[in-house]
Short mmCIF file of C-alpha atoms in Angstrom, two decimals:
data_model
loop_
_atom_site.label_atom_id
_atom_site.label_comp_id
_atom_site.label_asym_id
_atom_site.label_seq_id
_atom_site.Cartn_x
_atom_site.Cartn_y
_atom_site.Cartn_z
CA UNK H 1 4.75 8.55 -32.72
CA UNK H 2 5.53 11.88 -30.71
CA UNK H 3 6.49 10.99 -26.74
CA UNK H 4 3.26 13.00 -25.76
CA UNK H 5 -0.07 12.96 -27.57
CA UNK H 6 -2.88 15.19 -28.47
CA UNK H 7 -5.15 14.78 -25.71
CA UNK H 8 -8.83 13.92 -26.98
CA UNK H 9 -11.97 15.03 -25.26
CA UNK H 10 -15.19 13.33 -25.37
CA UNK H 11 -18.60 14.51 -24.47
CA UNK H 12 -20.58 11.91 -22.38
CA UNK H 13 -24.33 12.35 -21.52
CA UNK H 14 -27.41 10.53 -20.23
CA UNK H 15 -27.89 8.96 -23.61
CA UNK H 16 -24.03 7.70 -24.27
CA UNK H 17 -24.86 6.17 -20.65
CA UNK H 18 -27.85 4.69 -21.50
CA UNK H 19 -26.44 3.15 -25.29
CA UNK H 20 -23.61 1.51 -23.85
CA UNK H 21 -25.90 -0.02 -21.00
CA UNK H 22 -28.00 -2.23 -24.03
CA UNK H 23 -24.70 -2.66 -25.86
CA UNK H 24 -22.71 -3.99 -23.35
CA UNK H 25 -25.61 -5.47 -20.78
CA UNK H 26 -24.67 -3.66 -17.67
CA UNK H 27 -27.89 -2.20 -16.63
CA UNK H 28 -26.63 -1.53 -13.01
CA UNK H 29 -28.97 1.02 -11.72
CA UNK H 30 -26.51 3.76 -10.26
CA UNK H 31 -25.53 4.33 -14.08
CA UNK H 32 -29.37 5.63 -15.06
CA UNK H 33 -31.14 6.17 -12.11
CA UNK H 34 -30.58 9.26 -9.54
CA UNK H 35 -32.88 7.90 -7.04
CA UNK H 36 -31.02 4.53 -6.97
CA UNK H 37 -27.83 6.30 -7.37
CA UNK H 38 -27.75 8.58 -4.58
CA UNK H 39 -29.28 5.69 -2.48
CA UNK H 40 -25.48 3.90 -2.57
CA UNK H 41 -23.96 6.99 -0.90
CA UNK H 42 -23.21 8.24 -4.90
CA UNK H 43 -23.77 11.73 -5.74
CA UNK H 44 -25.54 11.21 -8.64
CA UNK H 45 -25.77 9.16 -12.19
CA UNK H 46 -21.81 7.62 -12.91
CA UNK H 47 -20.83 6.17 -16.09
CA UNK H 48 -20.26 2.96 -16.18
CA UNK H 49 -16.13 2.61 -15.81
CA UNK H 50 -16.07 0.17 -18.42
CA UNK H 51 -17.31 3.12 -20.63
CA UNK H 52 -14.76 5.24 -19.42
CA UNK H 53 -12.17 2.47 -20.56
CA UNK H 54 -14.17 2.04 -23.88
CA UNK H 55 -13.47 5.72 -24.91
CA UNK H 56 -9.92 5.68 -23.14
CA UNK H 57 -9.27 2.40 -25.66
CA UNK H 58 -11.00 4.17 -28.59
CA UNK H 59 -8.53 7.47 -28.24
CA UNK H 60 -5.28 4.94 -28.12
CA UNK H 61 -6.58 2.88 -31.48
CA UNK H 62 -7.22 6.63 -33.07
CA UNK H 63 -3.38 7.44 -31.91
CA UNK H 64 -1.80 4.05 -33.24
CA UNK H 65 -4.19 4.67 -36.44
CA UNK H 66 -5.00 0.63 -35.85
CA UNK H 67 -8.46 -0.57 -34.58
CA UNK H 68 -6.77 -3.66 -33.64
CA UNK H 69 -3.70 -2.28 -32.42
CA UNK H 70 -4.41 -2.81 -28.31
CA UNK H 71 -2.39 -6.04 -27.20
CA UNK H 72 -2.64 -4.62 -23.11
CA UNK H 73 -5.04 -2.43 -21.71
CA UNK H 74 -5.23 -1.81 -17.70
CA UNK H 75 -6.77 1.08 -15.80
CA UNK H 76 -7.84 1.69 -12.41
CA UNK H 77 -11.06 3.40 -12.01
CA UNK H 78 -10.09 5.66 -9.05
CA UNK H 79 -12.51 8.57 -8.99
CA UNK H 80 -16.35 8.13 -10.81
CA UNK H 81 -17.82 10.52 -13.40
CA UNK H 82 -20.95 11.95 -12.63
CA UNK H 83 -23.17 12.46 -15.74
CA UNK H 84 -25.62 15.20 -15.21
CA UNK H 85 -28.90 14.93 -16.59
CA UNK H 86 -28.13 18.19 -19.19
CA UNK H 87 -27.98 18.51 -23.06
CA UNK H 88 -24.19 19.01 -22.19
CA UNK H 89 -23.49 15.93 -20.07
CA UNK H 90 -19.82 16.36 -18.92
CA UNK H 91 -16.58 15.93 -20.79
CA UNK H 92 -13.51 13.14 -20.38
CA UNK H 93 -10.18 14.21 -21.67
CA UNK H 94 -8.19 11.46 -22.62
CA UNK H 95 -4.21 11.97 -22.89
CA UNK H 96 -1.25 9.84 -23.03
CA UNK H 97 2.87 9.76 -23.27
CA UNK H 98 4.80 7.45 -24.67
CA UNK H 99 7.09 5.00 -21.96
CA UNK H 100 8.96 2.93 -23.82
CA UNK H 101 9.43 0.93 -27.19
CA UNK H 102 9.55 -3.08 -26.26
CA UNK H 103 12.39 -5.49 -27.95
CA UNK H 104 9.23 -6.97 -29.19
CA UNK H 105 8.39 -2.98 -31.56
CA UNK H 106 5.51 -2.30 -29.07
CA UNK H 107 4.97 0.99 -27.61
CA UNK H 108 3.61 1.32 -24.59
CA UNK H 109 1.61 3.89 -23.43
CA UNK H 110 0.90 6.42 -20.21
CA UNK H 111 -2.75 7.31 -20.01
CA UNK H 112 -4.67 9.53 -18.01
CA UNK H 113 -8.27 10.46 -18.10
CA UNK H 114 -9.78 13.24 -16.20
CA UNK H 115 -13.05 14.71 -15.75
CA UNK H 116 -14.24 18.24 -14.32
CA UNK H 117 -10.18 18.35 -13.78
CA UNK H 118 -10.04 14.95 -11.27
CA UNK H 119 -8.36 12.10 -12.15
CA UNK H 120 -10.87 9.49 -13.21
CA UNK H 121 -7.93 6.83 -13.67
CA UNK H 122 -4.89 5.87 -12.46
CA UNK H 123 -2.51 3.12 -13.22
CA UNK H 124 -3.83 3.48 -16.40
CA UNK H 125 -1.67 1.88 -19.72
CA UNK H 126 -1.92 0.27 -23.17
CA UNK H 127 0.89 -1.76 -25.30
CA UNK H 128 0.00 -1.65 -28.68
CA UNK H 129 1.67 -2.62 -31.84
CA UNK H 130 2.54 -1.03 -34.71
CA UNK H 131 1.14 -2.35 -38.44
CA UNK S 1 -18.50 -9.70 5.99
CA UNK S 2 -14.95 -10.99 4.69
CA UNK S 3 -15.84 -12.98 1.35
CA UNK S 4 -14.89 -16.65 1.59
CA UNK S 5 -11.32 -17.33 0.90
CA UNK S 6 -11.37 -20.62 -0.88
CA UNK S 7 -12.54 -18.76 -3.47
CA UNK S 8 -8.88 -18.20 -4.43
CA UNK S 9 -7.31 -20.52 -7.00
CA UNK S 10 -10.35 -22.10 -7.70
CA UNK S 11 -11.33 -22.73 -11.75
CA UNK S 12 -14.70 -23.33 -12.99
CA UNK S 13 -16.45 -24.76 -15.62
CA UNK S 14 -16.24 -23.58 -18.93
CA UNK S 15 -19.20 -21.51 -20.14
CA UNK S 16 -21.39 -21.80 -22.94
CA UNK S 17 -20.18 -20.79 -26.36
CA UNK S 18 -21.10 -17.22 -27.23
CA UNK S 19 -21.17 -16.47 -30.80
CA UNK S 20 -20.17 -13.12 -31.39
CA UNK S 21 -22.22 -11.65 -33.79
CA UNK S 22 -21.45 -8.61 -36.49
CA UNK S 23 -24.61 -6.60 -35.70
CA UNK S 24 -23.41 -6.89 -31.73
CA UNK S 25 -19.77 -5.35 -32.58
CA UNK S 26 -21.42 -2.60 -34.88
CA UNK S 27 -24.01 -1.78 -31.85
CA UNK S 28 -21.29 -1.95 -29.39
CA UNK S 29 -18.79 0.88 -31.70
CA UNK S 30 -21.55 2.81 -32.10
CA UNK S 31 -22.54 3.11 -28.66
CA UNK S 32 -18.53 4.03 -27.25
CA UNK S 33 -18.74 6.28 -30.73
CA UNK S 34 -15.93 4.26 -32.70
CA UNK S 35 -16.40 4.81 -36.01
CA UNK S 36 -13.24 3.02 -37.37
CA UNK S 37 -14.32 0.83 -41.01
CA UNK S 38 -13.02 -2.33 -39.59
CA UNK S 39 -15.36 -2.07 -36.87
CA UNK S 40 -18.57 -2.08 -38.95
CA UNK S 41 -17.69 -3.30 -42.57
CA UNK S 42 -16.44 -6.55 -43.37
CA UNK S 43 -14.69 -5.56 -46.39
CA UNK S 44 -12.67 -3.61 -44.12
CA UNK S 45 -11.50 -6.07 -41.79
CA UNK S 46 -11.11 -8.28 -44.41
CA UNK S 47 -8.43 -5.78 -45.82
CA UNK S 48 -6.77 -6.02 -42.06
CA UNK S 49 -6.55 -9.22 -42.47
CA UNK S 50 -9.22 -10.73 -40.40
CA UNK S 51 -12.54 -12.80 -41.46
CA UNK S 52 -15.20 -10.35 -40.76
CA UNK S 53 -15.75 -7.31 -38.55
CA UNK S 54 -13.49 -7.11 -35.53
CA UNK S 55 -14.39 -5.70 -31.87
CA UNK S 56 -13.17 -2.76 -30.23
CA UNK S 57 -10.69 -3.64 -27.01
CA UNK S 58 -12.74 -3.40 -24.53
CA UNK S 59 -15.59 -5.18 -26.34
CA UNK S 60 -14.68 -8.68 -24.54
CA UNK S 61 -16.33 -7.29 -21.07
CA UNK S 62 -19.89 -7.76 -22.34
CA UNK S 63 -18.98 -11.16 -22.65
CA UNK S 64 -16.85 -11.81 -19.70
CA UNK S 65 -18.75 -9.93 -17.31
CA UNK S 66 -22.49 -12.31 -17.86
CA UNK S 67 -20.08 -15.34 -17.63
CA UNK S 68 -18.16 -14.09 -13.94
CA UNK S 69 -21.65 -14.15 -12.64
CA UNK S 70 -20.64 -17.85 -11.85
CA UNK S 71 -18.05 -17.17 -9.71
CA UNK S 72 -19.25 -13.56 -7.61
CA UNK S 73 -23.53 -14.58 -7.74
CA UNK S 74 -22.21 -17.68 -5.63
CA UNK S 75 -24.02 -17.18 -2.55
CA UNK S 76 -20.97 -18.65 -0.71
CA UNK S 77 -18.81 -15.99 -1.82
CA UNK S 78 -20.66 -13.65 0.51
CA UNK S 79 -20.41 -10.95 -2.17
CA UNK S 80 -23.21 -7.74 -1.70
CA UNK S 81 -23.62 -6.54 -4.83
CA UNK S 82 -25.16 -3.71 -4.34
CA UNK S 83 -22.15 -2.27 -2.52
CA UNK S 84 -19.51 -3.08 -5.37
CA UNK S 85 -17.82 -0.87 -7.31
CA UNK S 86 -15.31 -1.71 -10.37
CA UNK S 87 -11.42 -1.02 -9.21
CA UNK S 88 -9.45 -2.27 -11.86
CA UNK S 89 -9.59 -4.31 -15.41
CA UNK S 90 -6.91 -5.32 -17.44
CA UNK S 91 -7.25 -7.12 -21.13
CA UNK S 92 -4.23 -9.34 -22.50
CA UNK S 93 -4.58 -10.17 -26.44
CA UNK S 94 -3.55 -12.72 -28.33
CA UNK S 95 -5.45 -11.29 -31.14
CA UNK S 96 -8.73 -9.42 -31.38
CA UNK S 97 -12.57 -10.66 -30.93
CA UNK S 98 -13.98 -11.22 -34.58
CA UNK S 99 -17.86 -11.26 -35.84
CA UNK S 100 -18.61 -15.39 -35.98
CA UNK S 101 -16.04 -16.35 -33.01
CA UNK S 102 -17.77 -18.86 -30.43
CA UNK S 103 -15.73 -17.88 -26.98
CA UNK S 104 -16.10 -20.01 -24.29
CA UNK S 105 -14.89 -18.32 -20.76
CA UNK S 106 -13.11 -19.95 -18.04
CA UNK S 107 -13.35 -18.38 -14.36
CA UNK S 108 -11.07 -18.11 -11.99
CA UNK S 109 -10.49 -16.13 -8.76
CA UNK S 110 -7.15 -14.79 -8.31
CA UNK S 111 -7.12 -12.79 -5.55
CA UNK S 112 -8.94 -11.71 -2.35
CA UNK S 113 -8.01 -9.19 -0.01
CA UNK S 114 -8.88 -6.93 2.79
CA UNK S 115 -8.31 -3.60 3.48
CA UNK S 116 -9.82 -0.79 5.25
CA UNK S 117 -12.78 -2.18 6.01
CA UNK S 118 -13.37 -2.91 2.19
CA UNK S 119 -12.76 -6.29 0.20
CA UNK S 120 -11.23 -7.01 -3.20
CA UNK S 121 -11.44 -9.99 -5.37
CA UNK S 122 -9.64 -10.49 -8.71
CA UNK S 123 -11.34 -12.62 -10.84
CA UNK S 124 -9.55 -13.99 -14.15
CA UNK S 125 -11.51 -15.01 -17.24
CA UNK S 126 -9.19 -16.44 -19.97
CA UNK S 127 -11.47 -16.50 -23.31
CA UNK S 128 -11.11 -18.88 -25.93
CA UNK S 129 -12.44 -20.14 -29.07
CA UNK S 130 -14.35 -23.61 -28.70
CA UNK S 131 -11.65 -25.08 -30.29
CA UNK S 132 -9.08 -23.70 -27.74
CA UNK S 133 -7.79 -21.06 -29.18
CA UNK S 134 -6.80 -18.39 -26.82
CA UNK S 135 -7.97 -14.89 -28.13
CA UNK S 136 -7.81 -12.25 -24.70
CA UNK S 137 -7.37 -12.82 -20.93
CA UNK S 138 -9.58 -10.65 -19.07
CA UNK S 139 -9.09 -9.76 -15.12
CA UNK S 140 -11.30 -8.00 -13.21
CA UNK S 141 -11.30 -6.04 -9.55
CA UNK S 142 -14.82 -5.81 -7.66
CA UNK S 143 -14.23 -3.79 -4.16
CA UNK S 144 -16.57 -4.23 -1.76
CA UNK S 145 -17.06 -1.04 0.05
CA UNK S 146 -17.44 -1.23 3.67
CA UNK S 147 -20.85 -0.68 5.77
CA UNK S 148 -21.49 2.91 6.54
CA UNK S 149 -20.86 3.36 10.19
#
């Protein structure tokens, strides 16, 4: 594995937003509903972080080639991502640089997600193993 | 309001058994757009190793997050839910969630703090099988943010 990684975008829109709120069950209002939304001092629709760490998790399984390659995943959600309500949505670009090789053969992992350019995470890592 | 601190180091019961099901792991990869075979076809997973289709890492929050309702719905807590936002979350594996597991989730609260007029609390979930198995330990930040002024 190279020290730095291809960085991988991902589109997100109202529908991603809505899909992951009946897959994983959190229908918290500020994550579909404007009016509710910008009623908690938000400036619009967010996705849901845990979302955010979804597609953050899926780039690092595509990198290690492994779908069960994650043995630590941590993130701070530091800055939200407003999804507007357009075909286009907005975009999260996932990238990530390689820290250090364990004694146990683990690699962990640097990650950073950013949206519209901000920082969306920070603190965020993975160890994973390799098959 | 600060939220009650004998919250911290307190456990709770263990939850009800949730059987994780192979239809719920395919819905939840298709809906974060992982499209990885041992995600959504046994034969797959099988090939990995593993009994039957296995979960993406963050899949364990769907679970985790119904069952912490325990601990931050308390009324005593003083949590206002409509003014939390997610800080931080952090998964430890021992191995992966797999289609037919029955998890059971223990609570507790590590951590709560002050700061800035906001409050924190750490809450720790560690998720076994029913038979004690330990599969992922799942922590989770809620901040509080402060009243507007």
């Amino acid at each position: 594995m190279a020290d730095a990684l291809e960085p991988k975008t991902f589109r997100v829109t109202r529908a991603d937003l809505v899909r992951y709120a009946g897959a994983s069950g959190d229908f918290n209002p500020i994550h579909w509903s404007d009016r509710f939304a910008t009623g908690v001092g938000l400036p619009g629709v967010i996705a849901h972080g845990m979302f955010t760490m979804a597609l953050v998790g899926r780039a690092v399984t595509e990198w290690a080639g492994a779908p069960d390659a994650v043995v630590e995943f941590s993130v701070r959600f530091s800055r939200p991502v407003p999804v507007p309500d357009t075909d286009e949505g907005t975009e999260v670009v996932v990238s990530a640089t390689v820290k250090e090789v364990t004694d146990e053969g683990h690699t962990r992992l640097s990650l950073t997600a950013t949206c519209n350019g901000d920082k969306v995470l920070s603190l965020a890592q993975a160890l994973i193993s390799k098959r | 309001m600060p939220l009650d601190q004998s919250f911290v180091g307190r456990s709770w019961p263990p939850t009800e058994p949730y059987l994780v099901g192979r239809e719920k792991i395919r819905e939840f990869a298709r809906a974060i757009g992982a499209t990885d075979a041992a995600y959504h076809d046994p034969a797959a997973a099988r090939a990995l190793g593993y009994p039957d289709v296995v979960a993406p890492p963050t899949f364990p929050v769907a679970i985790t997050m119904a069952a912490s309702r325990q601990v931050i719905a308390d009324p005593a807590l003083g949590l206002d839910y409509t003014r939390v936002v997610h800080g931080d979350q952090r998964f430890a594996y021992t191995r992966p969630v797999v289609a037919g597991d029955a998890l059971i989730c223990v609570n507790s609260v590590d951590e709560i703090t002050s700061r800035g007029g906001h409050e924190f609390i750490t809450t720790r979930t560690e998720v076994t099988t029913e038979a004690g198995e330990p599969v992922v330990t799942v922590w989770s930040k809620l901040v509080q943010r402060g009243e507007e002024h």
